[in-house]
Amino acid sequence: MLGVTKLQVKQKDFLQLADFSSEEIHYLLEVAQEMKAQQKQGIPHPHLSGKVLGMIFEKSSTRTRVSFEVGMLQLGGHGIFLNSKDLQLGRGESISDTAKVLSRYVDGIMIRANSHKEVKELAEHATIPVINGLTDVHHPVQVLADLLTILEHKGKLAGLKLCYIGDGNNNMAHSLMEGAVKVGMDITIASPPGYLPNGKITEKAIADGKQTGASVIITNDPVKAIKDADVVVTDVWTSMGQEEETAKRLKDFASYQVNKELCQHAKADFLFLHCLPAHRGEEVMAEIIDGPHSVVFDEAENRLHAQKAILKILLEK
């Protein structure tokens, strides 16, 4: 048995952090910490013995595939890699039919997809848990790992200031907003005009922040955003599927690079996070991502532990 307080997570699926209460997110983090400690001590934790996770990939992956597959093995279960092109989805089978069929074979579905709308449709028709491994709008598994990393290094979450610099209209910015306010962290996002976060997601994050005392500030000024930040986060300027926009984005984001000069405005003991892969010399300079403030590889490792918590809680029901 885990030594953390038992809490019933109401959600069947893990699609976006806004769906979860502050208490549920803290519980997920507690479970992740406990299982990480067990793994480091060599204590087996086969909570999902005999369980099978179907893993659908529409986008290429390093961390998502390996961490989910290894996580299922460490939990005593098994993960099956399913390339979307090899499924009947690639030949026009409906999402609803795929959801119903897979629900008869496996105990859960993790999907890394292009469209968040399609992932919601998959979850609607599946009778088993569906986990969002990444979509165009949200990346909740990554942000849960980010929160775990910050908690480990800072010893707390509430009251900290997180600053995200870069493309505000992407999955990381959206999920960081949702996750930060749920745990009482203030968040500022600095993006160029035309790249601001989704308005509805921002409005919901502001409302949720009022419940925890957390603020959400959106600005075009990176210096203003990063001032006194405890945590600095960025992401690539050109995500998968946006390659044709590369030249324009390099120009638009030129003044939003995370470098030594900009980070002088953050707190002296700030943490730097990046979900990876990173493009050194573009969104971040090597002196930052490879420097003493960077915890990007702790962050990458914590994908495994955070996702094991999600898998245990959803699939063990």
PDB file of C-alpha atoms in Angstrom:
ATOM      1  CA  MET A   1       0.000   0.000   0.000  1.00  0.00           C
ATOM      2  CA  LEU A   2       1.122   3.519  -0.725  1.00  0.00           C
ATOM      3  CA  GLY A   3       1.727   5.675   2.305  1.00  0.00           C
ATOM      4  CA  VAL A   4      -0.220   8.659   0.928  1.00  0.00           C
ATOM      5  CA  THR A   5      -3.679   9.821   1.852  1.00  0.00           C
ATOM      6  CA  LYS A   6      -6.305   7.896  -0.099  1.00  0.00           C
ATOM      7  CA  LEU A   7      -8.363  10.118  -2.378  1.00  0.00           C
ATOM      8  CA  GLN A   8     -10.954   9.116  -4.910  1.00  0.00           C
ATOM      9  CA  VAL A   9     -10.132  10.712  -8.265  1.00  0.00           C
ATOM     10  CA  LYS A  10     -13.480  11.312  -9.938  1.00  0.00           C
ATOM     11  CA  GLN A  11     -12.284  11.546 -13.522  1.00  0.00           C
ATOM     12  CA  LYS A  12     -12.301   8.446 -15.738  1.00  0.00           C
ATOM     13  CA  ASP A  13      -9.881  10.016 -18.196  1.00  0.00           C
ATOM     14  CA  PHE A  14      -6.789  12.236 -18.084  1.00  0.00           C
ATOM     15  CA  LEU A  15      -7.357  14.728 -20.886  1.00  0.00           C
ATOM     16  CA  GLN A  16      -6.538  18.139 -19.418  1.00  0.00           C
ATOM     17  CA  LEU A  17      -5.556  19.444 -15.986  1.00  0.00           C
ATOM     18  CA  ALA A  18      -8.529  21.812 -15.782  1.00  0.00           C
ATOM     19  CA  ASP A  19     -10.732  18.725 -15.310  1.00  0.00           C
ATOM     20  CA  PHE A  20      -9.103  17.938 -11.964  1.00  0.00           C
ATOM     21  CA  SER A  21      -9.478  19.568  -8.567  1.00  0.00           C
ATOM     22  CA  SER A  22      -6.499  20.989  -6.700  1.00  0.00           C
ATOM     23  CA  GLU A  23      -6.777  18.110  -4.240  1.00  0.00           C
ATOM     24  CA  GLU A  24      -6.699  15.519  -7.023  1.00  0.00           C
ATOM     25  CA  ILE A  25      -3.588  17.052  -8.599  1.00  0.00           C
ATOM     26  CA  HIS A  26      -1.817  17.121  -5.241  1.00  0.00           C
ATOM     27  CA  TYR A  27      -2.814  13.486  -4.743  1.00  0.00           C
ATOM     28  CA  LEU A  28      -1.364  12.526  -8.124  1.00  0.00           C
ATOM     29  CA  LEU A  29       1.886  14.235  -7.127  1.00  0.00           C
ATOM     30  CA  GLU A  30       1.945  12.407  -3.780  1.00  0.00           C
ATOM     31  CA  VAL A  31       1.484   9.053  -5.502  1.00  0.00           C
ATOM     32  CA  ALA A  32       4.231   9.906  -8.002  1.00  0.00           C
ATOM     33  CA  GLN A  33       6.625  10.827  -5.184  1.00  0.00           C
ATOM     34  CA  GLU A  34       5.861   7.621  -3.300  1.00  0.00           C
ATOM     35  CA  MET A  35       6.358   5.331  -6.287  1.00  0.00           C
ATOM     36  CA  LYS A  36       9.536   7.175  -7.282  1.00  0.00           C
ATOM     37  CA  ALA A  37      10.887   6.586  -3.794  1.00  0.00           C
ATOM     38  CA  GLN A  38       9.942   2.905  -4.018  1.00  0.00           C
ATOM     39  CA  GLN A  39      11.689   2.545  -7.358  1.00  0.00           C
ATOM     40  CA  LYS A  40      14.870   4.196  -6.061  1.00  0.00           C
ATOM     41  CA  GLN A  41      14.822   1.774  -3.109  1.00  0.00           C
ATOM     42  CA  GLY A  42      14.249  -1.242  -5.359  1.00  0.00           C
ATOM     43  CA  ILE A  43      10.804  -1.919  -3.891  1.00  0.00           C
ATOM     44  CA  PRO A  44       8.508  -3.602  -6.447  1.00  0.00           C
ATOM     45  CA  HIS A  45       5.107  -1.959  -6.997  1.00  0.00           C
ATOM     46  CA  PRO A  46       3.151  -4.160  -9.435  1.00  0.00           C
ATOM     47  CA  HIS A  47      -0.162  -2.354  -8.955  1.00  0.00           C
ATOM     48  CA  LEU A  48      -1.238  -3.065 -12.546  1.00  0.00           C
ATOM     49  CA  SER A  49      -0.325  -6.717 -12.815  1.00  0.00           C
ATOM     50  CA  GLY A  50      -2.032  -8.197 -15.862  1.00  0.00           C
ATOM     51  CA  LYS A  51      -3.209  -4.806 -17.155  1.00  0.00           C
ATOM     52  CA  VAL A  52      -2.568  -3.720 -20.758  1.00  0.00           C
ATOM     53  CA  LEU A  53      -2.240  -0.155 -22.064  1.00  0.00           C
ATOM     54  CA  GLY A  54      -2.835   0.495 -25.751  1.00  0.00           C
ATOM     55  CA  MET A  55      -0.577   3.367 -26.893  1.00  0.00           C
ATOM     56  CA  ILE A  56      -1.698   5.156 -30.074  1.00  0.00           C
ATOM     57  CA  PHE A  57       0.832   7.453 -31.743  1.00  0.00           C
ATOM     58  CA  GLU A  58      -0.028   9.915 -34.499  1.00  0.00           C
ATOM     59  CA  LYS A  59       3.147  11.908 -33.713  1.00  0.00           C
ATOM     60  CA  SER A  60       6.701  10.702 -33.238  1.00  0.00           C
ATOM     61  CA  SER A  61       7.982  10.465 -29.693  1.00  0.00           C
ATOM     62  CA  THR A  62      10.956   9.712 -27.467  1.00  0.00           C
ATOM     63  CA  ARG A  63       9.926  10.525 -23.889  1.00  0.00           C
ATOM     64  CA  THR A  64       6.219   9.723 -24.197  1.00  0.00           C
ATOM     65  CA  ARG A  65       6.632   6.273 -25.693  1.00  0.00           C
ATOM     66  CA  VAL A  66       9.533   5.135 -23.540  1.00  0.00           C
ATOM     67  CA  SER A  67       8.162   6.512 -20.263  1.00  0.00           C
ATOM     68  CA  PHE A  68       4.697   5.006 -20.712  1.00  0.00           C
ATOM     69  CA  GLU A  69       6.033   1.637 -21.857  1.00  0.00           C
ATOM     70  CA  VAL A  70       8.595   1.426 -19.055  1.00  0.00           C
ATOM     71  CA  GLY A  71       6.018   2.689 -16.570  1.00  0.00           C
ATOM     72  CA  MET A  72       3.586  -0.094 -17.439  1.00  0.00           C
ATOM     73  CA  LEU A  73       6.352  -2.694 -17.113  1.00  0.00           C
ATOM     74  CA  GLN A  74       7.384  -1.366 -13.694  1.00  0.00           C
ATOM     75  CA  LEU A  75       3.750  -1.442 -12.597  1.00  0.00           C
ATOM     76  CA  GLY A  76       3.524  -5.098 -13.613  1.00  0.00           C
ATOM     77  CA  GLY A  77       1.521  -4.521 -16.784  1.00  0.00           C
ATOM     78  CA  HIS A  78       2.277  -4.190 -20.476  1.00  0.00           C
ATOM     79  CA  GLY A  79       2.134  -1.431 -23.069  1.00  0.00           C
ATOM     80  CA  ILE A  80       1.303  -2.080 -26.735  1.00  0.00           C
ATOM     81  CA  PHE A  81       2.636   0.406 -29.310  1.00  0.00           C
ATOM     82  CA  LEU A  82       0.014   1.229 -31.939  1.00  0.00           C
ATOM     83  CA  ASN A  83       1.039   3.410 -34.864  1.00  0.00           C
ATOM     84  CA  SER A  84      -2.105   5.186 -36.042  1.00  0.00           C
ATOM     85  CA  LYS A  85      -1.119   4.508 -39.656  1.00  0.00           C
ATOM     86  CA  ASP A  86      -1.208   0.761 -38.953  1.00  0.00           C
ATOM     87  CA  LEU A  87      -4.653   0.868 -37.361  1.00  0.00           C
ATOM     88  CA  GLN A  88      -7.915   0.918 -39.282  1.00  0.00           C
ATOM     89  CA  LEU A  89      -8.076   4.570 -38.218  1.00  0.00           C
ATOM     90  CA  GLY A  90      -5.576   5.119 -41.014  1.00  0.00           C
ATOM     91  CA  ARG A  91      -8.078   3.639 -43.492  1.00  0.00           C
ATOM     92  CA  GLY A  92     -11.078   5.638 -42.364  1.00  0.00           C
ATOM     93  CA  GLU A  93     -12.551   3.657 -39.447  1.00  0.00           C
ATOM     94  CA  SER A  94     -14.459   6.004 -37.174  1.00  0.00           C
ATOM     95  CA  ILE A  95     -12.972   7.119 -33.878  1.00  0.00           C
ATOM     96  CA  SER A  96     -16.052   5.854 -32.043  1.00  0.00           C
ATOM     97  CA  ASP A  97     -15.721   2.338 -33.522  1.00  0.00           C
ATOM     98  CA  THR A  98     -12.015   2.247 -32.670  1.00  0.00           C
ATOM     99  CA  ALA A  99     -12.775   3.320 -29.105  1.00  0.00           C
ATOM    100  CA  LYS A 100     -15.404   0.633 -28.656  1.00  0.00           C
ATOM    101  CA  VAL A 101     -13.203  -2.116 -30.093  1.00  0.00           C
ATOM    102  CA  LEU A 102     -10.114  -1.225 -28.062  1.00  0.00           C
ATOM    103  CA  SER A 103     -12.272  -1.075 -24.939  1.00  0.00           C
ATOM    104  CA  ARG A 104     -12.866  -4.828 -25.399  1.00  0.00           C
ATOM    105  CA  TYR A 105      -9.138  -5.615 -25.664  1.00  0.00           C
ATOM    106  CA  VAL A 106      -7.117  -3.374 -23.368  1.00  0.00           C
ATOM    107  CA  ASP A 107      -7.506  -1.733 -19.948  1.00  0.00           C
ATOM    108  CA  GLY A 108      -6.588   1.800 -20.976  1.00  0.00           C
ATOM    109  CA  ILE A 109      -5.599   3.937 -23.957  1.00  0.00           C
ATOM    110  CA  MET A 110      -2.834   6.513 -24.145  1.00  0.00           C
ATOM    111  CA  ILE A 111      -2.908   8.611 -27.306  1.00  0.00           C
ATOM    112  CA  ARG A 112      -0.433  11.154 -28.683  1.00  0.00           C
ATOM    113  CA  ALA A 113      -2.482  12.918 -31.310  1.00  0.00           C
ATOM    114  CA  ASN A 114      -2.831  15.916 -33.565  1.00  0.00           C
ATOM    115  CA  SER A 115      -6.362  16.928 -32.616  1.00  0.00           C
ATOM    116  CA  HIS A 116      -7.592  17.420 -29.062  1.00  0.00           C
ATOM    117  CA  LYS A 117     -11.144  17.257 -30.383  1.00  0.00           C
ATOM    118  CA  GLU A 118     -10.541  13.727 -31.655  1.00  0.00           C
ATOM    119  CA  VAL A 119      -9.028  12.636 -28.344  1.00  0.00           C
ATOM    120  CA  LYS A 120     -12.146  13.900 -26.556  1.00  0.00           C
ATOM    121  CA  GLU A 121     -14.262  11.912 -28.995  1.00  0.00           C
ATOM    122  CA  LEU A 122     -12.173   8.813 -28.341  1.00  0.00           C
ATOM    123  CA  ALA A 123     -12.681   9.215 -24.588  1.00  0.00           C
ATOM    124  CA  GLU A 124     -16.403   9.807 -25.025  1.00  0.00           C
ATOM    125  CA  HIS A 125     -16.913   6.463 -26.757  1.00  0.00           C
ATOM    126  CA  ALA A 126     -14.372   4.380 -24.822  1.00  0.00           C
ATOM    127  CA  THR A 127     -15.486   2.562 -21.697  1.00  0.00           C
ATOM    128  CA  ILE A 128     -11.889   2.459 -20.408  1.00  0.00           C
ATOM    129  CA  PRO A 129      -9.626   5.339 -19.304  1.00  0.00           C
ATOM    130  CA  VAL A 130      -8.081   7.495 -22.026  1.00  0.00           C
ATOM    131  CA  ILE A 131      -4.881   9.429 -21.295  1.00  0.00           C
ATOM    132  CA  ASN A 132      -3.830  12.418 -23.372  1.00  0.00           C
ATOM    133  CA  GLY A 133      -0.140  11.968 -24.190  1.00  0.00           C
ATOM    134  CA  LEU A 134      -0.158  15.229 -26.192  1.00  0.00           C
ATOM    135  CA  THR A 135      -2.487  17.093 -28.522  1.00  0.00           C
ATOM    136  CA  ASP A 136      -2.394  20.409 -30.343  1.00  0.00           C
ATOM    137  CA  VAL A 137      -4.067  22.119 -27.367  1.00  0.00           C
ATOM    138  CA  HIS A 138      -2.938  20.332 -24.185  1.00  0.00           C
ATOM    139  CA  HIS A 139       0.051  18.425 -22.778  1.00  0.00           C
ATOM    140  CA  PRO A 140      -1.098  17.503 -19.256  1.00  0.00           C
ATOM    141  CA  VAL A 141       1.247  14.559 -18.616  1.00  0.00           C
ATOM    142  CA  GLN A 142       4.251  16.798 -19.241  1.00  0.00           C
ATOM    143  CA  VAL A 143       3.012  19.511 -16.916  1.00  0.00           C
ATOM    144  CA  LEU A 144       2.274  17.028 -14.125  1.00  0.00           C
ATOM    145  CA  ALA A 145       5.936  15.988 -14.439  1.00  0.00           C
ATOM    146  CA  ASP A 146       6.936  19.671 -14.390  1.00  0.00           C
ATOM    147  CA  LEU A 147       5.009  20.248 -11.158  1.00  0.00           C
ATOM    148  CA  LEU A 148       6.654  17.187  -9.623  1.00  0.00           C
ATOM    149  CA  THR A 149      10.084  18.528 -10.588  1.00  0.00           C
ATOM    150  CA  ILE A 150       9.412  21.978  -9.153  1.00  0.00           C
ATOM    151  CA  LEU A 151       8.078  20.447  -5.940  1.00  0.00           C
ATOM    152  CA  GLU A 152      11.212  18.323  -5.556  1.00  0.00           C
ATOM    153  CA  HIS A 153      13.589  21.242  -6.043  1.00  0.00           C
ATOM    154  CA  LYS A 154      11.639  24.021  -4.292  1.00  0.00           C
ATOM    155  CA  GLY A 155       9.879  22.021  -1.592  1.00  0.00           C
ATOM    156  CA  LYS A 156       6.560  23.705  -2.375  1.00  0.00           C
ATOM    157  CA  LEU A 157       4.357  24.925  -5.202  1.00  0.00           C
ATOM    158  CA  ALA A 158       1.916  27.444  -3.751  1.00  0.00           C
ATOM    159  CA  GLY A 159       3.207  30.990  -3.785  1.00  0.00           C
ATOM    160  CA  LEU A 160       5.870  30.435  -6.438  1.00  0.00           C
ATOM    161  CA  LYS A 161       5.973  32.422  -9.677  1.00  0.00           C
ATOM    162  CA  LEU A 162       6.274  30.503 -12.943  1.00  0.00           C
ATOM    163  CA  CYS A 163       7.153  32.339 -16.142  1.00  0.00           C
ATOM    164  CA  TYR A 164       6.606  30.843 -19.589  1.00  0.00           C
ATOM    165  CA  ILE A 165       8.251  32.599 -22.539  1.00  0.00           C
ATOM    166  CA  GLY A 166       7.502  31.728 -26.158  1.00  0.00           C
ATOM    167  CA  ASP A 167       4.496  30.562 -28.149  1.00  0.00           C
ATOM    168  CA  GLY A 168       1.510  31.132 -25.873  1.00  0.00           C
ATOM    169  CA  ASN A 169      -0.926  29.418 -28.226  1.00  0.00           C
ATOM    170  CA  ASN A 170       0.532  25.954 -27.750  1.00  0.00           C
ATOM    171  CA  ASN A 171      -0.126  22.888 -25.645  1.00  0.00           C
ATOM    172  CA  MET A 172       2.577  23.609 -23.036  1.00  0.00           C
ATOM    173  CA  ALA A 173       1.427  27.152 -22.324  1.00  0.00           C
ATOM    174  CA  HIS A 174      -2.177  26.008 -21.955  1.00  0.00           C
ATOM    175  CA  SER A 175      -1.430  23.094 -19.645  1.00  0.00           C
ATOM    176  CA  LEU A 176       1.038  25.129 -17.594  1.00  0.00           C
ATOM    177  CA  MET A 177      -1.687  27.709 -16.986  1.00  0.00           C
ATOM    178  CA  GLU A 178      -4.166  25.040 -15.965  1.00  0.00           C
ATOM    179  CA  GLY A 179      -1.727  23.211 -13.702  1.00  0.00           C
ATOM    180  CA  ALA A 180      -0.084  26.228 -12.086  1.00  0.00           C
ATOM    181  CA  VAL A 181      -3.272  27.847 -10.852  1.00  0.00           C
ATOM    182  CA  LYS A 182      -4.599  24.552  -9.489  1.00  0.00           C
ATOM    183  CA  VAL A 183      -1.606  24.304  -7.123  1.00  0.00           C
ATOM    184  CA  GLY A 184      -1.515  28.006  -6.216  1.00  0.00           C
ATOM    185  CA  MET A 185       1.350  29.124  -8.441  1.00  0.00           C
ATOM    186  CA  ASP A 186       1.256  32.523 -10.121  1.00  0.00           C
ATOM    187  CA  ILE A 187       1.969  32.296 -13.847  1.00  0.00           C
ATOM    188  CA  THR A 188       3.038  34.891 -16.390  1.00  0.00           C
ATOM    189  CA  ILE A 189       3.171  34.186 -20.108  1.00  0.00           C
ATOM    190  CA  ALA A 190       5.158  36.350 -22.516  1.00  0.00           C
ATOM    191  CA  SER A 191       4.396  35.885 -26.201  1.00  0.00           C
ATOM    192  CA  PRO A 192       4.575  37.995 -29.357  1.00  0.00           C
ATOM    193  CA  PRO A 193       1.369  39.548 -30.728  1.00  0.00           C
ATOM    194  CA  GLY A 194      -0.538  36.893 -32.622  1.00  0.00           C
ATOM    195  CA  TYR A 195       0.732  34.048 -30.435  1.00  0.00           C
ATOM    196  CA  LEU A 196      -1.268  34.582 -27.256  1.00  0.00           C
ATOM    197  CA  PRO A 197      -2.939  31.674 -25.416  1.00  0.00           C
ATOM    198  CA  ASN A 198      -6.432  30.458 -26.193  1.00  0.00           C
ATOM    199  CA  GLY A 199      -8.913  32.905 -24.705  1.00  0.00           C
ATOM    200  CA  LYS A 200     -11.305  30.342 -23.190  1.00  0.00           C
ATOM    201  CA  ILE A 201      -8.463  28.407 -21.561  1.00  0.00           C
ATOM    202  CA  THR A 202      -7.061  31.648 -20.157  1.00  0.00           C
ATOM    203  CA  GLU A 203     -10.449  32.708 -18.755  1.00  0.00           C
ATOM    204  CA  LYS A 204     -10.902  29.317 -17.065  1.00  0.00           C
ATOM    205  CA  ALA A 205      -7.386  29.473 -15.586  1.00  0.00           C
ATOM    206  CA  ILE A 206      -8.049  32.959 -14.191  1.00  0.00           C
ATOM    207  CA  ALA A 207     -11.279  31.715 -12.604  1.00  0.00           C
ATOM    208  CA  ASP A 208      -9.565  28.658 -11.127  1.00  0.00           C
ATOM    209  CA  GLY A 209      -6.758  30.855  -9.831  1.00  0.00           C
ATOM    210  CA  LYS A 210      -9.235  32.836  -7.758  1.00  0.00           C
ATOM    211  CA  GLN A 211      -9.941  29.640  -5.816  1.00  0.00           C
ATOM    212  CA  THR A 212      -6.277  29.141  -4.900  1.00  0.00           C
ATOM    213  CA  GLY A 213      -5.049  32.729  -4.779  1.00  0.00           C
ATOM    214  CA  ALA A 214      -3.009  32.345  -7.976  1.00  0.00           C
ATOM    215  CA  SER A 215      -2.754  34.964 -10.706  1.00  0.00           C
ATOM    216  CA  VAL A 216      -2.505  34.700 -14.497  1.00  0.00           C
ATOM    217  CA  ILE A 217      -0.792  37.481 -16.448  1.00  0.00           C
ATOM    218  CA  ILE A 218      -0.431  37.520 -20.244  1.00  0.00           C
ATOM    219  CA  THR A 219       1.981  40.024 -21.752  1.00  0.00           C
ATOM    220  CA  ASN A 220       4.104  40.759 -24.818  1.00  0.00           C
ATOM    221  CA  ASP A 221       7.012  41.855 -22.606  1.00  0.00           C
ATOM    222  CA  PRO A 222       9.424  39.023 -21.650  1.00  0.00           C
ATOM    223  CA  VAL A 223      11.355  41.209 -19.177  1.00  0.00           C
ATOM    224  CA  LYS A 224       8.158  42.087 -17.313  1.00  0.00           C
ATOM    225  CA  ALA A 225       7.063  38.452 -17.335  1.00  0.00           C
ATOM    226  CA  ILE A 226      10.300  36.984 -15.995  1.00  0.00           C
ATOM    227  CA  LYS A 227      10.857  39.536 -13.224  1.00  0.00           C
ATOM    228  CA  ASP A 228      11.344  37.714  -9.883  1.00  0.00           C
ATOM    229  CA  ALA A 229      10.335  34.371 -11.400  1.00  0.00           C
ATOM    230  CA  ASP A 230      11.068  31.212  -9.401  1.00  0.00           C
ATOM    231  CA  VAL A 231      10.669  29.001 -12.467  1.00  0.00           C
ATOM    232  CA  VAL A 232      11.363  29.816 -16.123  1.00  0.00           C
ATOM    233  CA  VAL A 233       9.920  27.619 -18.865  1.00  0.00           C
ATOM    234  CA  THR A 234      10.079  27.707 -22.634  1.00  0.00           C
ATOM    235  CA  ASP A 235       9.314  25.445 -25.584  1.00  0.00           C
ATOM    236  CA  VAL A 236      10.344  25.188 -29.217  1.00  0.00           C
ATOM    237  CA  TRP A 237       9.193  28.024 -31.425  1.00  0.00           C
ATOM    238  CA  THR A 238       8.091  25.675 -34.217  1.00  0.00           C
ATOM    239  CA  SER A 239       6.172  22.580 -33.135  1.00  0.00           C
ATOM    240  CA  MET A 240       5.502  19.450 -35.167  1.00  0.00           C
ATOM    241  CA  GLY A 241       3.175  20.303 -38.047  1.00  0.00           C
ATOM    242  CA  GLN A 242       4.273  23.951 -38.178  1.00  0.00           C
ATOM    243  CA  GLU A 243       7.463  23.437 -40.179  1.00  0.00           C
ATOM    244  CA  GLU A 244       6.260  25.637 -43.048  1.00  0.00           C
ATOM    245  CA  GLU A 245       6.110  28.557 -40.605  1.00  0.00           C
ATOM    246  CA  THR A 246       9.703  28.159 -39.399  1.00  0.00           C
ATOM    247  CA  ALA A 247      11.202  31.250 -41.071  1.00  0.00           C
ATOM    248  CA  LYS A 248       8.377  33.526 -39.901  1.00  0.00           C
ATOM    249  CA  ARG A 249       8.492  32.141 -36.375  1.00  0.00           C
ATOM    250  CA  LEU A 250      12.254  32.587 -36.083  1.00  0.00           C
ATOM    251  CA  LYS A 251      11.737  36.260 -36.875  1.00  0.00           C
ATOM    252  CA  ASP A 252       8.663  36.740 -34.670  1.00  0.00           C
ATOM    253  CA  PHE A 253      10.238  35.090 -31.616  1.00  0.00           C
ATOM    254  CA  ALA A 254      13.759  36.534 -31.949  1.00  0.00           C
ATOM    255  CA  SER A 255      13.363  38.751 -28.869  1.00  0.00           C
ATOM    256  CA  TYR A 256      11.847  35.945 -26.776  1.00  0.00           C
ATOM    257  CA  GLN A 257      14.967  33.821 -26.443  1.00  0.00           C
ATOM    258  CA  VAL A 258      15.752  32.597 -22.924  1.00  0.00           C
ATOM    259  CA  ASN A 259      19.349  33.687 -22.420  1.00  0.00           C
ATOM    260  CA  LYS A 260      21.650  34.942 -19.678  1.00  0.00           C
ATOM    261  CA  GLU A 261      20.618  38.581 -20.118  1.00  0.00           C
ATOM    262  CA  LEU A 262      16.906  37.858 -19.813  1.00  0.00           C
ATOM    263  CA  CYS A 263      17.331  35.459 -16.879  1.00  0.00           C
ATOM    264  CA  GLN A 264      19.130  38.129 -14.863  1.00  0.00           C
ATOM    265  CA  HIS A 265      15.640  39.473 -14.140  1.00  0.00           C
ATOM    266  CA  ALA A 266      14.510  36.181 -12.561  1.00  0.00           C
ATOM    267  CA  LYS A 267      15.279  35.232  -8.979  1.00  0.00           C
ATOM    268  CA  ALA A 268      18.878  34.218  -8.300  1.00  0.00           C
ATOM    269  CA  ASP A 269      17.853  30.611  -7.606  1.00  0.00           C
ATOM    270  CA  PHE A 270      15.405  30.187 -10.490  1.00  0.00           C
ATOM    271  CA  LEU A 271      14.806  26.805 -12.078  1.00  0.00           C
ATOM    272  CA  PHE A 272      14.824  26.340 -15.845  1.00  0.00           C
ATOM    273  CA  LEU A 273      12.480  23.788 -17.438  1.00  0.00           C
ATOM    274  CA  HIS A 274      11.985  22.669 -21.047  1.00  0.00           C
ATOM    275  CA  CYS A 275       9.864  19.712 -22.162  1.00  0.00           C
ATOM    276  CA  LEU A 276      12.435  18.759 -24.835  1.00  0.00           C
ATOM    277  CA  PRO A 277      13.496  18.362 -27.556  1.00  0.00           C
ATOM    278  CA  ALA A 278      15.271  21.724 -27.389  1.00  0.00           C
ATOM    279  CA  HIS A 279      16.872  23.829 -30.108  1.00  0.00           C
ATOM    280  CA  ARG A 280      19.914  25.438 -28.497  1.00  0.00           C
ATOM    281  CA  GLY A 281      20.546  28.845 -29.989  1.00  0.00           C
ATOM    282  CA  GLU A 282      16.867  29.375 -30.810  1.00  0.00           C
ATOM    283  CA  GLU A 283      14.367  29.418 -27.922  1.00  0.00           C
ATOM    284  CA  VAL A 284      17.113  28.882 -25.326  1.00  0.00           C
ATOM    285  CA  MET A 285      20.861  29.354 -25.169  1.00  0.00           C
ATOM    286  CA  ALA A 286      23.134  26.498 -24.130  1.00  0.00           C
ATOM    287  CA  GLU A 287      24.387  28.558 -21.181  1.00  0.00           C
ATOM    288  CA  ILE A 288      20.896  28.259 -19.666  1.00  0.00           C
ATOM    289  CA  ILE A 289      19.699  24.781 -20.612  1.00  0.00           C
ATOM    290  CA  ASP A 290      23.103  23.256 -19.811  1.00  0.00           C
ATOM    291  CA  GLY A 291      23.778  25.581 -16.886  1.00  0.00           C
ATOM    292  CA  PRO A 292      23.339  25.274 -13.104  1.00  0.00           C
ATOM    293  CA  HIS A 293      19.700  26.432 -13.081  1.00  0.00           C
ATOM    294  CA  SER A 294      18.544  23.751 -15.513  1.00  0.00           C
ATOM    295  CA  VAL A 295      16.628  20.721 -14.264  1.00  0.00           C
ATOM    296  CA  VAL A 296      15.486  19.509 -17.683  1.00  0.00           C
ATOM    297  CA  PHE A 297      16.749  15.954 -17.236  1.00  0.00           C
ATOM    298  CA  ASP A 298      15.150  15.607 -13.803  1.00  0.00           C
ATOM    299  CA  GLU A 299      12.030  16.886 -15.545  1.00  0.00           C
ATOM    300  CA  ALA A 300      12.369  14.297 -18.319  1.00  0.00           C
ATOM    301  CA  GLU A 301      12.834  11.492 -15.776  1.00  0.00           C
ATOM    302  CA  ASN A 302       9.763  12.628 -13.896  1.00  0.00           C
ATOM    303  CA  ARG A 303       7.611  11.928 -16.928  1.00  0.00           C
ATOM    304  CA  LEU A 304       8.002   8.287 -15.903  1.00  0.00           C
ATOM    305  CA  HIS A 305       7.004   8.800 -12.281  1.00  0.00           C
ATOM    306  CA  ALA A 306       4.150  11.233 -12.925  1.00  0.00           C
ATOM    307  CA  GLN A 307       2.659   8.962 -15.576  1.00  0.00           C
ATOM    308  CA  LYS A 308       2.930   5.922 -13.324  1.00  0.00           C
ATOM    309  CA  ALA A 309       0.775   7.799 -10.836  1.00  0.00           C
ATOM    310  CA  ILE A 310      -1.800   8.529 -13.546  1.00  0.00           C
ATOM    311  CA  LEU A 311      -1.754   4.913 -14.728  1.00  0.00           C
ATOM    312  CA  LYS A 312      -2.090   3.480 -11.237  1.00  0.00           C
ATOM    313  CA  ILE A 313      -4.966   5.729 -10.222  1.00  0.00           C
ATOM    314  CA  LEU A 314      -6.969   5.363 -13.439  1.00  0.00           C
ATOM    315  CA  LEU A 315      -6.312   1.744 -14.364  1.00  0.00           C
ATOM    316  CA  GLU A 316      -6.444   0.266 -10.866  1.00  0.00           C
ATOM    317  CA  LYS A 317     -10.072   1.328 -10.404  1.00  0.00           C
TER     318      LYS A 317
END
